[in-house]
Short mmCIF file of C-alpha atoms in Angstrom, two decimals:
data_model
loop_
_atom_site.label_atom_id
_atom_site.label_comp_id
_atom_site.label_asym_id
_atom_site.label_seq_id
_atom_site.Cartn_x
_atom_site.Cartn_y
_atom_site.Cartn_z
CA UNK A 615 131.60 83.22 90.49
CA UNK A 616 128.69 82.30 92.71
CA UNK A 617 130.67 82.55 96.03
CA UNK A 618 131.81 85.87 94.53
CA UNK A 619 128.18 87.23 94.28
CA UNK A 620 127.44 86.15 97.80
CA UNK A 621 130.35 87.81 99.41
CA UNK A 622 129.52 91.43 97.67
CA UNK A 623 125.95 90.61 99.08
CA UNK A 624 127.15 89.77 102.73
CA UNK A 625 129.72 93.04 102.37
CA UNK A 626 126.54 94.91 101.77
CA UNK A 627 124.61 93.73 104.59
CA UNK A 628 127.58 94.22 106.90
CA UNK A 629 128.23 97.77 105.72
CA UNK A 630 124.25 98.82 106.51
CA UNK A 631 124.40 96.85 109.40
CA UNK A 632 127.74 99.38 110.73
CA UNK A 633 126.01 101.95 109.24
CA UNK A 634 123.07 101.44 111.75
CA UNK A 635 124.84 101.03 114.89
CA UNK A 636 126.96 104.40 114.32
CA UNK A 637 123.43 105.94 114.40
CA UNK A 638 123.90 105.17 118.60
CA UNK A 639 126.56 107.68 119.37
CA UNK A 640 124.64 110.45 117.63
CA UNK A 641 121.40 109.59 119.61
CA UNK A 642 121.76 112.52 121.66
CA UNK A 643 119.60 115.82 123.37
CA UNK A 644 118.79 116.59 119.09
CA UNK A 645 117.14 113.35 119.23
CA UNK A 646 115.44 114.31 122.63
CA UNK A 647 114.35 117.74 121.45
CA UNK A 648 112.98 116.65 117.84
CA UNK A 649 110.62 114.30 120.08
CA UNK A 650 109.73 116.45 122.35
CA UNK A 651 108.30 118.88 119.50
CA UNK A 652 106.74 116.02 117.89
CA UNK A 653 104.62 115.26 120.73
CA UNK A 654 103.88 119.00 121.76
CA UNK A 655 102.50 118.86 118.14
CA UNK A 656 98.53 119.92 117.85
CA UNK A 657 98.82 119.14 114.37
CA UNK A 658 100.47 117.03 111.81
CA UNK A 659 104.04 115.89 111.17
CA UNK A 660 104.51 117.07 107.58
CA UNK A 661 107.49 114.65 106.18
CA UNK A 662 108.69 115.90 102.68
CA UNK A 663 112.10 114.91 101.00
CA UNK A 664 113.34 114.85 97.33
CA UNK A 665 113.83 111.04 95.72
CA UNK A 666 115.68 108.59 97.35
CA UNK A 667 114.77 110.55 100.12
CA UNK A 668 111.58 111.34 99.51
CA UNK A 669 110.59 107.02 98.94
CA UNK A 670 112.05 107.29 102.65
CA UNK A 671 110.19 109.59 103.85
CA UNK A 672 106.91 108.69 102.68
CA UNK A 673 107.51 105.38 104.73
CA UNK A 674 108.81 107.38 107.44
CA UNK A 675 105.19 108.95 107.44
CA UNK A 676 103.25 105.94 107.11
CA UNK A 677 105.13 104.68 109.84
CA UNK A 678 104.34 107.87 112.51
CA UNK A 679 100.70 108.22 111.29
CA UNK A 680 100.07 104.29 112.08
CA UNK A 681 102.12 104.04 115.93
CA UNK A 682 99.59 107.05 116.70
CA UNK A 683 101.56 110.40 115.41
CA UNK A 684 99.27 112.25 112.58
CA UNK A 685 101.83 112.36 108.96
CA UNK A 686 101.64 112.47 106.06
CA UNK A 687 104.71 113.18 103.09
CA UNK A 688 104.67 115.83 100.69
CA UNK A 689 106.98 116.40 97.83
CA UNK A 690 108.74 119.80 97.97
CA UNK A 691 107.96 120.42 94.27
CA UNK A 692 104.30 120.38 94.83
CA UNK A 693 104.42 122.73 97.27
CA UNK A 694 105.12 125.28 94.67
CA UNK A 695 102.08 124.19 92.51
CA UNK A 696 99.52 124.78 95.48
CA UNK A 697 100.21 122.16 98.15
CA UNK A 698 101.31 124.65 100.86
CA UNK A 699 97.76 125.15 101.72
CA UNK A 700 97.62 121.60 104.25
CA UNK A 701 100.42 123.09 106.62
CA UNK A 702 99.49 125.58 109.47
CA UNK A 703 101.59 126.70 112.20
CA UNK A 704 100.22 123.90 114.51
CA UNK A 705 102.26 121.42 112.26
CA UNK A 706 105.53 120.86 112.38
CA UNK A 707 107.92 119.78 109.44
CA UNK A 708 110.36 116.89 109.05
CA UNK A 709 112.63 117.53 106.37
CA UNK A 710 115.00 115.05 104.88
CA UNK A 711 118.20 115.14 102.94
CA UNK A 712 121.30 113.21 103.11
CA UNK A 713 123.17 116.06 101.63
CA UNK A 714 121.45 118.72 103.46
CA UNK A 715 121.47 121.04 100.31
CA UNK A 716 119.17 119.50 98.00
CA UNK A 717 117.73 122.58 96.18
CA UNK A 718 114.53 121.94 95.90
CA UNK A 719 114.06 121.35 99.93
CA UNK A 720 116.27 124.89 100.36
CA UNK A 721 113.52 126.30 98.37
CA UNK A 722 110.75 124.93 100.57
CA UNK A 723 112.37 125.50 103.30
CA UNK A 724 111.60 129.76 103.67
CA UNK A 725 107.79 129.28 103.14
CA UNK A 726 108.16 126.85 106.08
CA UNK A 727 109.95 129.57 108.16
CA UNK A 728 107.47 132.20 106.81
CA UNK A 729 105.05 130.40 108.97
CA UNK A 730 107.16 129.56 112.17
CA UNK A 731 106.85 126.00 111.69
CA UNK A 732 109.25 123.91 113.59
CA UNK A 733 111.76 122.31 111.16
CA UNK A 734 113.35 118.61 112.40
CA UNK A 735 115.96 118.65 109.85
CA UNK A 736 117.69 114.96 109.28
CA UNK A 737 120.85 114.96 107.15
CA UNK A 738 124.14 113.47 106.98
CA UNK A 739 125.85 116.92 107.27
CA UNK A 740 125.86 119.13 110.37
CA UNK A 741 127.20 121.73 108.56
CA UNK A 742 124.50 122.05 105.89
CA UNK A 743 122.13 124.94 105.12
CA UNK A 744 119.77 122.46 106.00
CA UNK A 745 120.96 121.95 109.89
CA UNK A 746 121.51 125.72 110.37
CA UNK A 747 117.92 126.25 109.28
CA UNK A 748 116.43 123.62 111.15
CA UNK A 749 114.81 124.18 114.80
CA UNK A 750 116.62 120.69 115.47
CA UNK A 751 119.03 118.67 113.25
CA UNK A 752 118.82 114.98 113.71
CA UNK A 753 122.87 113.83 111.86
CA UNK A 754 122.49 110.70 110.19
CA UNK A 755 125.90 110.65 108.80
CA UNK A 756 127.28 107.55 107.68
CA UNK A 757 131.30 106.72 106.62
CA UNK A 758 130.29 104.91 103.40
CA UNK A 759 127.79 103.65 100.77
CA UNK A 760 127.26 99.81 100.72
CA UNK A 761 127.53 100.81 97.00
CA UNK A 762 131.00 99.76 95.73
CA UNK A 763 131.07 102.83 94.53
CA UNK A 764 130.14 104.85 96.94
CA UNK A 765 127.63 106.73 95.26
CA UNK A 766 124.13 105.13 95.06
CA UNK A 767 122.04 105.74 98.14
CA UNK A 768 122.03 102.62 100.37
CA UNK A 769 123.79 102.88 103.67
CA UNK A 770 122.54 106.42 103.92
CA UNK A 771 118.65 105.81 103.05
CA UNK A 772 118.75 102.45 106.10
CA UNK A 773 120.30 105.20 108.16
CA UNK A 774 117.38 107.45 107.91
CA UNK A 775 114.71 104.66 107.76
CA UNK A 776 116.26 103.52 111.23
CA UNK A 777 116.08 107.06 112.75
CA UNK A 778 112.40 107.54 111.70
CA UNK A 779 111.82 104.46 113.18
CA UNK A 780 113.13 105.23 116.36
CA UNK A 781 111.61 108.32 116.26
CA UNK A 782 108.12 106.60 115.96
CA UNK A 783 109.13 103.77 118.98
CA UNK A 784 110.16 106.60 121.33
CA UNK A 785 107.05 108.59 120.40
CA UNK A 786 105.15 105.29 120.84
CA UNK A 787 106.21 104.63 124.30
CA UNK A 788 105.40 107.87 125.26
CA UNK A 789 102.40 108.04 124.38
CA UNK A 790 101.61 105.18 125.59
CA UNK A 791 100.40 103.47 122.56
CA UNK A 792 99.08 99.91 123.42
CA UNK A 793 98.22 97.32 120.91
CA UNK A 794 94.77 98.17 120.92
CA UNK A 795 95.82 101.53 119.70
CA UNK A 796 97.40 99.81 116.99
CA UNK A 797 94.64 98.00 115.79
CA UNK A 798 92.32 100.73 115.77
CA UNK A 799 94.88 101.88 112.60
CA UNK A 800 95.21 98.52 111.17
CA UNK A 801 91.55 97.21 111.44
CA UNK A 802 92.16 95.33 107.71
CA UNK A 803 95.36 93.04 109.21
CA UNK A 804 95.37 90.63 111.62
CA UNK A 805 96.15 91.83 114.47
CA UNK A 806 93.18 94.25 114.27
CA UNK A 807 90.90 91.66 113.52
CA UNK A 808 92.13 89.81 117.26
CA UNK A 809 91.74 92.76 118.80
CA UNK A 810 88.73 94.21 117.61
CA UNK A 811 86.59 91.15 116.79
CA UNK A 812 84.26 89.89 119.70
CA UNK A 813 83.26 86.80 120.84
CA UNK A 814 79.55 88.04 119.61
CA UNK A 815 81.12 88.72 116.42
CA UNK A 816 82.47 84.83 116.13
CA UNK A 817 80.03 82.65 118.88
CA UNK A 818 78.03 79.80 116.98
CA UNK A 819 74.57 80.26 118.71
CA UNK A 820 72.22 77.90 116.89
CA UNK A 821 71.75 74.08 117.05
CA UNK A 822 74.13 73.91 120.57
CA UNK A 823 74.93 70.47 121.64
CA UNK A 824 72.68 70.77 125.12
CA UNK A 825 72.58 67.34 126.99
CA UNK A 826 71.23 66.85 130.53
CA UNK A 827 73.62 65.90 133.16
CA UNK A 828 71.75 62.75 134.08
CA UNK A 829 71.89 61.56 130.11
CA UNK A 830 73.99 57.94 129.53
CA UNK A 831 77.18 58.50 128.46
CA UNK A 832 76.10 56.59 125.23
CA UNK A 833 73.43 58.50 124.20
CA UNK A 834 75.90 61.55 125.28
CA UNK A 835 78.35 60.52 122.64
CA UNK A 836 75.39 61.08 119.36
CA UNK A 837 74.28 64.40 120.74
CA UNK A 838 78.07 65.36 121.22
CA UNK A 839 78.93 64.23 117.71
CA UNK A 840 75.91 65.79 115.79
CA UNK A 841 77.06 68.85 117.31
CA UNK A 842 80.15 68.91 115.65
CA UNK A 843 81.95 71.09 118.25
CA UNK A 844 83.68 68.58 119.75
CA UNK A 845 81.45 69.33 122.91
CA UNK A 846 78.36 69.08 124.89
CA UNK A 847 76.46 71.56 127.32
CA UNK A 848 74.86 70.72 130.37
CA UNK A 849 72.35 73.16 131.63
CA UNK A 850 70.28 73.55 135.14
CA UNK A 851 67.59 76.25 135.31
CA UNK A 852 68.92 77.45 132.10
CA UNK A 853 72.00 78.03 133.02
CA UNK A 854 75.55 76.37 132.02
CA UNK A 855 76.25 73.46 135.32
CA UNK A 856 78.87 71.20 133.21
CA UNK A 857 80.91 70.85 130.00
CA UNK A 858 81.92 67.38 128.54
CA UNK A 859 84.10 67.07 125.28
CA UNK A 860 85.05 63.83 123.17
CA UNK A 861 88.15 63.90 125.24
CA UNK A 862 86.29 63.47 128.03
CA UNK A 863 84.03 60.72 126.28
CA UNK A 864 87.59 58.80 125.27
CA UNK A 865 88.86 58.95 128.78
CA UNK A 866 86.04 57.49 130.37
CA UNK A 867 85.82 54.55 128.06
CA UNK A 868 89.22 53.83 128.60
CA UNK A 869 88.69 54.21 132.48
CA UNK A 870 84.96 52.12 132.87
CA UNK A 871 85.20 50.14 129.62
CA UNK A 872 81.53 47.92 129.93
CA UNK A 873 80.23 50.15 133.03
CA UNK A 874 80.96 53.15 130.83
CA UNK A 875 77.17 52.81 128.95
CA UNK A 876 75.99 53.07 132.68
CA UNK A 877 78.04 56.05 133.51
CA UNK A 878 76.17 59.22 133.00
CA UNK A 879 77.22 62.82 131.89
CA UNK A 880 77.33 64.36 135.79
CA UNK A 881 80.14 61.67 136.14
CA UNK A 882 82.48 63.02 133.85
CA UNK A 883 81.57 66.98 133.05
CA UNK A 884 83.75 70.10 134.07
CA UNK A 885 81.43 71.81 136.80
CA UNK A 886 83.28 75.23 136.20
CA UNK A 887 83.68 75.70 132.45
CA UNK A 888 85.91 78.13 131.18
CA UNK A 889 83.56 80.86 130.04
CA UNK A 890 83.33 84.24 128.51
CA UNK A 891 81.33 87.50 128.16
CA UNK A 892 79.80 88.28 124.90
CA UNK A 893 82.12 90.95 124.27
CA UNK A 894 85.32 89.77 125.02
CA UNK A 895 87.82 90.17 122.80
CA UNK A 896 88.98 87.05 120.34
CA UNK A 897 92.64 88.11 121.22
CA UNK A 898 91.55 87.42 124.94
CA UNK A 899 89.99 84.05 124.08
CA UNK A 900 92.64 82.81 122.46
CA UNK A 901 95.06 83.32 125.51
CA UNK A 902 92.50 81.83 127.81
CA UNK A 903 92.71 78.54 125.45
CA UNK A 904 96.45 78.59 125.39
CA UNK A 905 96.64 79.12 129.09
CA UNK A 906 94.37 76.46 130.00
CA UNK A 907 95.23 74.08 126.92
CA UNK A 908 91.58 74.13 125.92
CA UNK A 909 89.90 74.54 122.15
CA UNK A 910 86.59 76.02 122.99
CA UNK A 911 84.96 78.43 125.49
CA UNK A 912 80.81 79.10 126.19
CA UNK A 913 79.96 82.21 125.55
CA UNK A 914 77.70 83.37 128.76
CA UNK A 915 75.53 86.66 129.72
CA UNK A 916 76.05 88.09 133.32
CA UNK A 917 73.57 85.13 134.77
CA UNK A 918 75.72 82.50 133.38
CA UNK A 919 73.06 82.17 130.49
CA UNK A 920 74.43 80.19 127.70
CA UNK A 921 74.50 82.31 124.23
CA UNK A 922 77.03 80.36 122.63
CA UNK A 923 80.68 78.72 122.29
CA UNK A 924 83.65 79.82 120.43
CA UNK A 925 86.02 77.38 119.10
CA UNK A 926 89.98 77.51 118.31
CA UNK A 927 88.94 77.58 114.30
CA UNK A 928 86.13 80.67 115.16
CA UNK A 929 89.14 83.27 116.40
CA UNK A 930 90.67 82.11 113.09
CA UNK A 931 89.87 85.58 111.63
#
């Protein structure tokens, strides 16, 4: 019984999976055209589709508005209850319907004309009212359901998902979109947080570990532990001349042993820290401490100036 269940769930995966890779072949100068209006667009993308393909649409939307392409989805029904009024003839309309005759998008469809809106129809029939009306017709066909039945929408809706998608990645690359773009439109996730967050934002500034580069290496270890950063500062005329961590600290006990207590911080600190500028980015930071395998940086003005350090736990955000 169990293997049973698992083989109708691999069959499944297998049929969307075909169902995707047909989608190549009919990657062709539609697909070219539908992106070309799409990025001529000085207005929105207006996505609208009735259910199953209307739950794929709105996705579809969400997908263009946040790679940099203005969308939103609206259900054909409420355009007939007042929602016409967001589209203007600098927008242009994707409509969606596997069957290409869904009534309710036929009926939308001649207000949409009325306007001259460009219609990117995407169906799984070429031969559908839907296609002949459309300015471009994106096929999505696909042989068969991954329903055993052949009925419920499954193959069909991951075919459309997938050409929205690659609708939004060519559109993407066109435009250029970098991941700061992407950030900009996602500041609540992580990625916008790395991106966006400074090391201003992040720096600890008070209480810095500073000790002089003539201090013993044993007083050097108290002022580097009461720190708690792992760290100490050396400064000359006020500005950063050496970093020593406890790594540092560890190695030179091992090396000097009884001389080490005579040993003082010039004889073991990094001249040339790796610093940073106030407003460098924390997704910067943390590929300057990957590069050079280190857990903190100072935080410096244009004079070298010390104004804090950022540690591997502060670009935590």
């Amino acid at each position: 019984m169990e293997k049973n269940i698992r083989e109708h769930a691999i069959q499944a995966i297998r049929d969307e999976a075909q169902a995707v890779l047909d989608l190549i072949p009919q990657i062709d100068d539609s697909f070219d055209q539908a992106v070309e209006l799409i990025l001529k667009c000085r207005g929105k993308v207006i996505v609208t589709g009735v259910g199953k393909s209307g739950h794929i649409g709105a996705k579809i939307a969400a997908t263009l508005s946040s790679t940099g392409t203005p969308s939103f989805f609206i259900n054909p029904l409420d355009v007939f209850h007042g929602d016409l009024g967001v589209m203007t003839q600098d927008d242009v309309v994707l409509a969606i319907s596997n069957s290409g005759q869904t009534d309710e998008l036929l009926r939308f469809i001649p207000m949409v004309l009325h306007m001259n809106v460009p219609i990117i129809g995407m169906s799984g029939n070429a031969d559908s009212l839907l296609a002949k009306y459309s300015t471009v017709h994106l096929n999505v066909r696909v042989e068969k359901e991954a329903c055993p039945l052949n009925l419920a929408p499954t193959s069909s809706t991951t075919a459309v998902l997938v050409m929205g998608d690659a609708l939004a990645i060519a559109l993407m690359e066109l435009r250029n979109f970098k991941p700061q773009d992407f950030a900009q439109f996602h500041p609540g996730g992580e990625l916008g947080k790395r991106l966006l967050t400074t090391a201003r934002d992040v720096m600890r500034s008070n209480d810095l570990p500073i000790i002089p580069a003539d201090m013993h290496l044993g007083q050097a270890i108290i002022h580097v532990s009461k720190g708690k950063l792992g760290l100490g500062v050396s400064l000359e005329n006020n500005r950063v001349s050496g970093l020593i961590t406890d790594g540092d600290i560890r190695r030179a006990m091992e090396k000097w042993q009884a001389e080490f207590f005579d040993r003082t911080v010039s004889d073991i600190m990094t001249r040339n820290p790796k610093t940073v500028l106030p407003n460098t980015k924390i997704a910067e930071i943390q590929k300057i401490m990957q590069k050079y395998k280190v857990h903190s940086v100072l935080v410096v003005d244009a004079d070298n100036h010390l104004l804090g350090v950022v540690d591997h736990y502060s670009c935590m955000v």
